[in-house]
GROMACS .gro file of C-alpha atoms in nm:
model
  266
    1UNK     CA    1   8.186   7.494  12.475
    2UNK     CA    2   8.252   7.780  12.674
    3UNK     CA    3   8.600   7.772  12.838
    4UNK     CA    4   8.789   8.003  13.053
    5UNK     CA    5   9.180   7.993  13.151
    6UNK     CA    6   9.354   8.204  13.462
    7UNK     CA    7   9.704   8.266  13.461
    8UNK     CA    8   9.833   8.241  13.787
    9UNK     CA    9  10.238   8.309  13.798
   10UNK     CA   10  10.468   8.130  14.060
   11UNK     CA   11  10.787   8.221  14.241
   12UNK     CA   12  10.928   7.921  14.407
   13UNK     CA   13  10.579   7.740  14.420
   14UNK     CA   14  10.442   8.052  14.583
   15UNK     CA   15  10.175   8.253  14.401
   16UNK     CA   16  10.320   8.603  14.295
   17UNK     CA   17  10.025   8.684  14.046
   18UNK     CA   18   9.667   8.620  13.949
   19UNK     CA   19   9.404   8.802  13.824
   20UNK     CA   20   9.276   8.951  14.218
   21UNK     CA   21   9.666   9.124  14.235
   22UNK     CA   22   9.660   9.196  13.862
   23UNK     CA   23   9.375   9.405  13.899
   24UNK     CA   24   9.442   9.546  14.235
   25UNK     CA   25   9.772   9.666  14.058
   26UNK     CA   26   9.564   9.813  13.792
   27UNK     CA   27   9.361  10.017  14.055
   28UNK     CA   28   9.607  10.127  14.224
   29UNK     CA   29   9.821  10.273  13.896
   30UNK     CA   30   9.441  10.438  13.812
   31UNK     CA   31   9.394  10.552  14.162
   32UNK     CA   32   9.777  10.625  14.281
   33UNK     CA   33   9.691  10.490  14.635
   34UNK     CA   34   9.690  10.163  14.751
   35UNK     CA   35   9.400  10.238  14.978
   36UNK     CA   36   9.241  10.360  14.672
   37UNK     CA   37   9.322  10.108  14.450
   38UNK     CA   38   9.214   9.853  14.726
   39UNK     CA   39   8.874  10.028  14.726
   40UNK     CA   40   8.836  10.008  14.353
   41UNK     CA   41   8.965   9.638  14.351
   42UNK     CA   42   8.700   9.510  14.639
   43UNK     CA   43   8.952   9.424  14.873
   44UNK     CA   44   9.038   9.548  15.207
   45UNK     CA   45   9.327   9.830  15.269
   46UNK     CA   46   9.519   9.523  15.466
   47UNK     CA   47   9.477   9.292  15.162
   48UNK     CA   48   9.598   9.491  14.944
   49UNK     CA   49   9.905   9.630  15.156
   50UNK     CA   50  10.034   9.256  15.258
   51UNK     CA   51   9.937   9.146  14.883
   52UNK     CA   52  10.220   9.464  14.755
   53UNK     CA   53  10.417   9.335  15.021
   54UNK     CA   54  10.437   9.020  14.924
   55UNK     CA   55  10.469   9.037  14.525
   56UNK     CA   56  10.782   9.319  14.610
   57UNK     CA   57  10.942   9.057  14.799
   58UNK     CA   58  10.915   8.789  14.588
   59UNK     CA   59  10.981   8.971  14.258
   60UNK     CA   60  11.289   9.075  14.455
   61UNK     CA   61  11.237   9.449  14.328
   62UNK     CA   62  10.937   9.678  14.428
   63UNK     CA   63  10.620   9.655  14.159
   64UNK     CA   64  10.476   9.951  14.362
   65UNK     CA   65  10.625  10.237  14.536
   66UNK     CA   66  10.435  10.462  14.782
   67UNK     CA   67  10.503  10.734  15.009
   68UNK     CA   68  10.423  10.716  15.376
   69UNK     CA   69  10.057  10.816  15.478
   70UNK     CA   70   9.895  10.600  15.664
   71UNK     CA   71   9.549  10.433  15.639
   72UNK     CA   72   9.389  10.764  15.426
   73UNK     CA   73   9.652  10.932  15.288
   74UNK     CA   74   9.989  10.896  15.109
   75UNK     CA   75  10.037  10.817  14.732
   76UNK     CA   76  10.169  10.487  14.525
   77UNK     CA   77  10.256  10.411  14.158
   78UNK     CA   78  10.344  10.140  13.983
   79UNK     CA   79  10.705  10.065  13.913
   80UNK     CA   80  10.808  10.057  13.535
   81UNK     CA   81  10.823   9.633  13.624
   82UNK     CA   82  10.477   9.660  13.790
   83UNK     CA   83  10.348   9.816  13.466
   84UNK     CA   84  10.553   9.584  13.227
   85UNK     CA   85  10.387   9.291  13.469
   86UNK     CA   86  10.077   9.390  13.382
   87UNK     CA   87  10.130   9.440  13.001
   88UNK     CA   88  10.272   9.084  13.011
   89UNK     CA   89   9.954   8.968  13.163
   90UNK     CA   90   9.695   9.123  12.941
   91UNK     CA   91   9.941   8.905  12.653
   92UNK     CA   92   9.919   8.582  12.832
   93UNK     CA   93   9.543   8.664  12.848
   94UNK     CA   94   9.549   8.749  12.524
   95UNK     CA   95   9.724   8.447  12.390
   96UNK     CA   96   9.535   8.190  12.598
   97UNK     CA   97   9.207   8.340  12.416
   98UNK     CA   98   9.324   8.260  12.107
   99UNK     CA   99   9.410   7.919  12.239
  100UNK     CA  100   9.075   7.856  12.344
  101UNK     CA  101   8.928   7.949  12.021
  102UNK     CA  102   9.165   7.730  11.868
  103UNK     CA  103   9.053   7.429  12.075
  104UNK     CA  104   8.690   7.478  11.892
  105UNK     CA  105   8.815   7.521  11.541
  106UNK     CA  106   8.846   7.249  11.375
  107UNK     CA  107   9.077   7.393  11.109
  108UNK     CA  108   9.341   7.554  11.372
  109UNK     CA  109   9.686   7.442  11.373
  110UNK     CA  110   9.770   7.400  11.752
  111UNK     CA  111  10.079   7.267  11.694
  112UNK     CA  112  10.183   7.626  11.549
  113UNK     CA  113  10.150   7.967  11.764
  114UNK     CA  114  10.219   8.144  11.428
  115UNK     CA  115   9.923   7.952  11.292
  116UNK     CA  116   9.700   8.035  11.587
  117UNK     CA  117   9.800   8.403  11.549
  118UNK     CA  118   9.760   8.410  11.153
  119UNK     CA  119   9.386   8.288  11.215
  120UNK     CA  120   9.293   8.488  11.486
  121UNK     CA  121   9.534   8.795  11.566
  122UNK     CA  122   9.745   8.854  11.283
  123UNK     CA  123   9.612   9.216  11.086
  124UNK     CA  124   9.786   9.310  10.768
  125UNK     CA  125   9.738   9.539  10.483
  126UNK     CA  126   9.759   9.256  10.224
  127UNK     CA  127   9.393   9.045  10.169
  128UNK     CA  128   9.565   8.738  10.145
  129UNK     CA  129   9.704   8.551  10.440
  130UNK     CA  130   9.789   8.138  10.402
  131UNK     CA  131   9.958   7.966  10.687
  132UNK     CA  132  10.167   7.717  10.557
  133UNK     CA  133  10.517   7.555  10.654
  134UNK     CA  134  10.839   7.544  10.416
  135UNK     CA  135  10.930   7.259  10.207
  136UNK     CA  136  11.203   7.393   9.981
  137UNK     CA  137  11.464   7.673   9.968
  138UNK     CA  138  11.631   7.692   9.627
  139UNK     CA  139  11.997   7.948   9.671
  140UNK     CA  140  12.079   8.116   9.369
  141UNK     CA  141  12.337   8.363   9.352
  142UNK     CA  142  12.084   8.699   9.405
  143UNK     CA  143  11.784   8.566   9.548
  144UNK     CA  144  11.648   8.241   9.689
  145UNK     CA  145  11.314   8.037   9.562
  146UNK     CA  146  11.116   7.927   9.884
  147UNK     CA  147  10.817   7.692   9.840
  148UNK     CA  148  10.555   7.711  10.083
  149UNK     CA  149  10.341   7.437  10.163
  150UNK     CA  150   9.968   7.527  10.251
  151UNK     CA  151   9.782   7.186  10.189
  152UNK     CA  152   9.902   6.793  10.045
  153UNK     CA  153   9.798   6.954   9.702
  154UNK     CA  154   9.890   7.337   9.759
  155UNK     CA  155  10.244   7.549   9.726
  156UNK     CA  156  10.327   7.874   9.682
  157UNK     CA  157  10.674   7.989   9.584
  158UNK     CA  158  10.830   8.320   9.636
  159UNK     CA  159  11.153   8.456   9.548
  160UNK     CA  160  11.283   8.663   9.830
  161UNK     CA  161  11.661   8.788   9.899
  162UNK     CA  162  11.917   8.587  10.000
  163UNK     CA  163  11.979   8.834  10.302
  164UNK     CA  164  11.591   8.799  10.383
  165UNK     CA  165  11.658   8.430  10.418
  166UNK     CA  166  11.904   8.459  10.683
  167UNK     CA  167  11.760   8.742  10.891
  168UNK     CA  168  11.377   8.570  10.932
  169UNK     CA  169  11.631   8.184  11.012
  170UNK     CA  170  11.432   8.049  10.726
  171UNK     CA  171  11.506   7.664  10.682
  172UNK     CA  172  11.304   7.364  10.585
  173UNK     CA  173  10.934   7.252  10.782
  174UNK     CA  174  10.938   7.620  10.970
  175UNK     CA  175  10.602   7.786  10.999
  176UNK     CA  176  10.529   8.108  10.815
  177UNK     CA  177  10.246   8.302  10.691
  178UNK     CA  178  10.290   8.445  10.321
  179UNK     CA  179  10.102   8.717  10.224
  180UNK     CA  180  10.041   8.840   9.899
  181UNK     CA  181   9.808   9.178   9.805
  182UNK     CA  182   9.444   9.161   9.603
  183UNK     CA  183   9.581   9.350   9.284
  184UNK     CA  184   9.896   9.120   9.255
  185UNK     CA  185   9.676   8.823   9.167
  186UNK     CA  186   9.461   8.757   8.816
  187UNK     CA  187   9.276   8.530   8.697
  188UNK     CA  188   9.248   8.284   8.438
  189UNK     CA  189   8.968   8.039   8.312
  190UNK     CA  190   9.130   7.679   8.211
  191UNK     CA  191   9.002   7.724   7.870
  192UNK     CA  192   9.199   8.023   7.874
  193UNK     CA  193   9.542   7.902   8.058
  194UNK     CA  194   9.666   7.723   7.711
  195UNK     CA  195   9.714   8.018   7.536
  196UNK     CA  196   9.996   8.119   7.697
  197UNK     CA  197   9.899   8.371   7.974
  198UNK     CA  198   9.986   8.092   8.232
  199UNK     CA  199  10.363   8.096   8.145
  200UNK     CA  200  10.381   8.433   8.278
  201UNK     CA  201  10.258   8.322   8.658
  202UNK     CA  202  10.499   8.102   8.867
  203UNK     CA  203  10.197   8.066   9.134
  204UNK     CA  204   9.885   7.918   8.970
  205UNK     CA  205   9.607   7.794   9.212
  206UNK     CA  206   9.303   7.648   9.099
  207UNK     CA  207   8.994   7.690   9.273
  208UNK     CA  208   8.610   7.760   9.243
  209UNK     CA  209   8.517   8.127   9.260
  210UNK     CA  210   8.263   8.169   9.540
  211UNK     CA  211   8.176   8.564   9.499
  212UNK     CA  212   8.211   8.843   9.249
  213UNK     CA  213   8.211   9.154   9.353
  214UNK     CA  214   8.245   9.509   9.144
  215UNK     CA  215   8.250   9.892   9.146
  216UNK     CA  216   8.311  10.104   8.908
  217UNK     CA  217   8.664  10.015   8.781
  218UNK     CA  218   8.780   9.701   8.956
  219UNK     CA  219   8.608   9.362   9.044
  220UNK     CA  220   8.700   9.099   9.372
  221UNK     CA  221   8.705   8.791   9.258
  222UNK     CA  222   8.667   8.554   9.544
  223UNK     CA  223   8.847   8.166   9.514
  224UNK     CA  224   8.793   7.891   9.771
  225UNK     CA  225   9.107   7.640   9.709
  226UNK     CA  226   8.929   7.419   9.978
  227UNK     CA  227   8.674   7.429  10.246
  228UNK     CA  228   8.931   7.683  10.438
  229UNK     CA  229   9.172   7.861  10.222
  230UNK     CA  230   9.025   8.080   9.981
  231UNK     CA  231   9.221   8.367   9.777
  232UNK     CA  232   9.103   8.715   9.648
  233UNK     CA  233   9.202   8.887   9.351
  234UNK     CA  234   9.165   9.241   9.279
  235UNK     CA  235   9.116   9.290   8.860
  236UNK     CA  236   8.991   9.453   8.599
  237UNK     CA  237   8.633   9.504   8.480
  238UNK     CA  238   8.701   9.380   8.155
  239UNK     CA  239   8.869   9.074   8.296
  240UNK     CA  240   8.555   8.992   8.427
  241UNK     CA  241   8.415   9.016   8.024
  242UNK     CA  242   8.680   8.830   7.867
  243UNK     CA  243   8.696   8.586   8.104
  244UNK     CA  244   8.317   8.532   8.167
  245UNK     CA  245   8.364   8.560   8.499
  246UNK     CA  246   8.059   8.328   8.731
  247UNK     CA  247   8.026   8.230   9.044
  248UNK     CA  248   8.067   7.827   9.085
  249UNK     CA  249   8.294   7.849   8.767
  250UNK     CA  250   8.666   7.695   8.764
  251UNK     CA  251   8.903   7.921   8.758
  252UNK     CA  252   9.303   7.996   8.822
  253UNK     CA  253   9.440   8.280   9.085
  254UNK     CA  254   9.759   8.346   8.956
  255UNK     CA  255  10.037   8.571   9.039
  256UNK     CA  256  10.450   8.640   9.087
  257UNK     CA  257  10.647   8.433   9.316
  258UNK     CA  258  10.840   8.840   9.370
  259UNK     CA  259  10.487   8.891   9.476
  260UNK     CA  260  10.526   8.721   9.799
  261UNK     CA  261  10.615   8.855  10.160
  262UNK     CA  262  10.702   8.585  10.396
  263UNK     CA  263  10.651   8.680  10.780
  264UNK     CA  264  10.713   8.409  11.068
  265UNK     CA  265  10.843   8.418  11.445
  266UNK     CA  266  11.229   8.394  11.476
   0.00000   0.00000   0.00000
């Protein structure tokens, strides 16, 4: 289903900005002229002049300033407000595009802008990026322990300073994104978990290895927790041998709570 969305901004139920007017503003910015901008945008000079005049009046401040010179002369430029309107309109289009992508993706959470952004837009250097909500916060003297629920059966614990909890306005049920770098995650087979290795890690996620990629020093192990969530661990090649890692085997992804970074929208 190929859907498109068109943003129209109204002031007192009158059209202020739409794709045609934004295209005109962009053209004026590029050419430095209302007449040349009108030609570039594919509309008449009169239609362009009237549109600019209408937007300036509705906004209560100028979007375009111009020097007199008649139909074939003079110059024009966008004010700071005009430039910001064009930028904001582009931002709206990006948000709409993400929303339309989310509509066609059954696994995308349409009840959360952060959830949609984390799936289609948010880019970080952390290899692992998980969307969830806070299910609990334990306050301690110097730090807080935050539990993030990903699914009914998967949770992540993060240890952060209390100042960070306050700064991010974290509270129960708030949507967040948990970020973990690949080298912070190690792996352990179910058999080896009984030998004490698990005691060193407060995050233990059981999944199935779906891919193994190796170079001269390291091995990247991709672990599926379910159909939608995967974990990527970057381990030493020695671990590949010791754990006898292979695609299809059950494996624990282990990492410490102080290796988890939390991102959210305040």
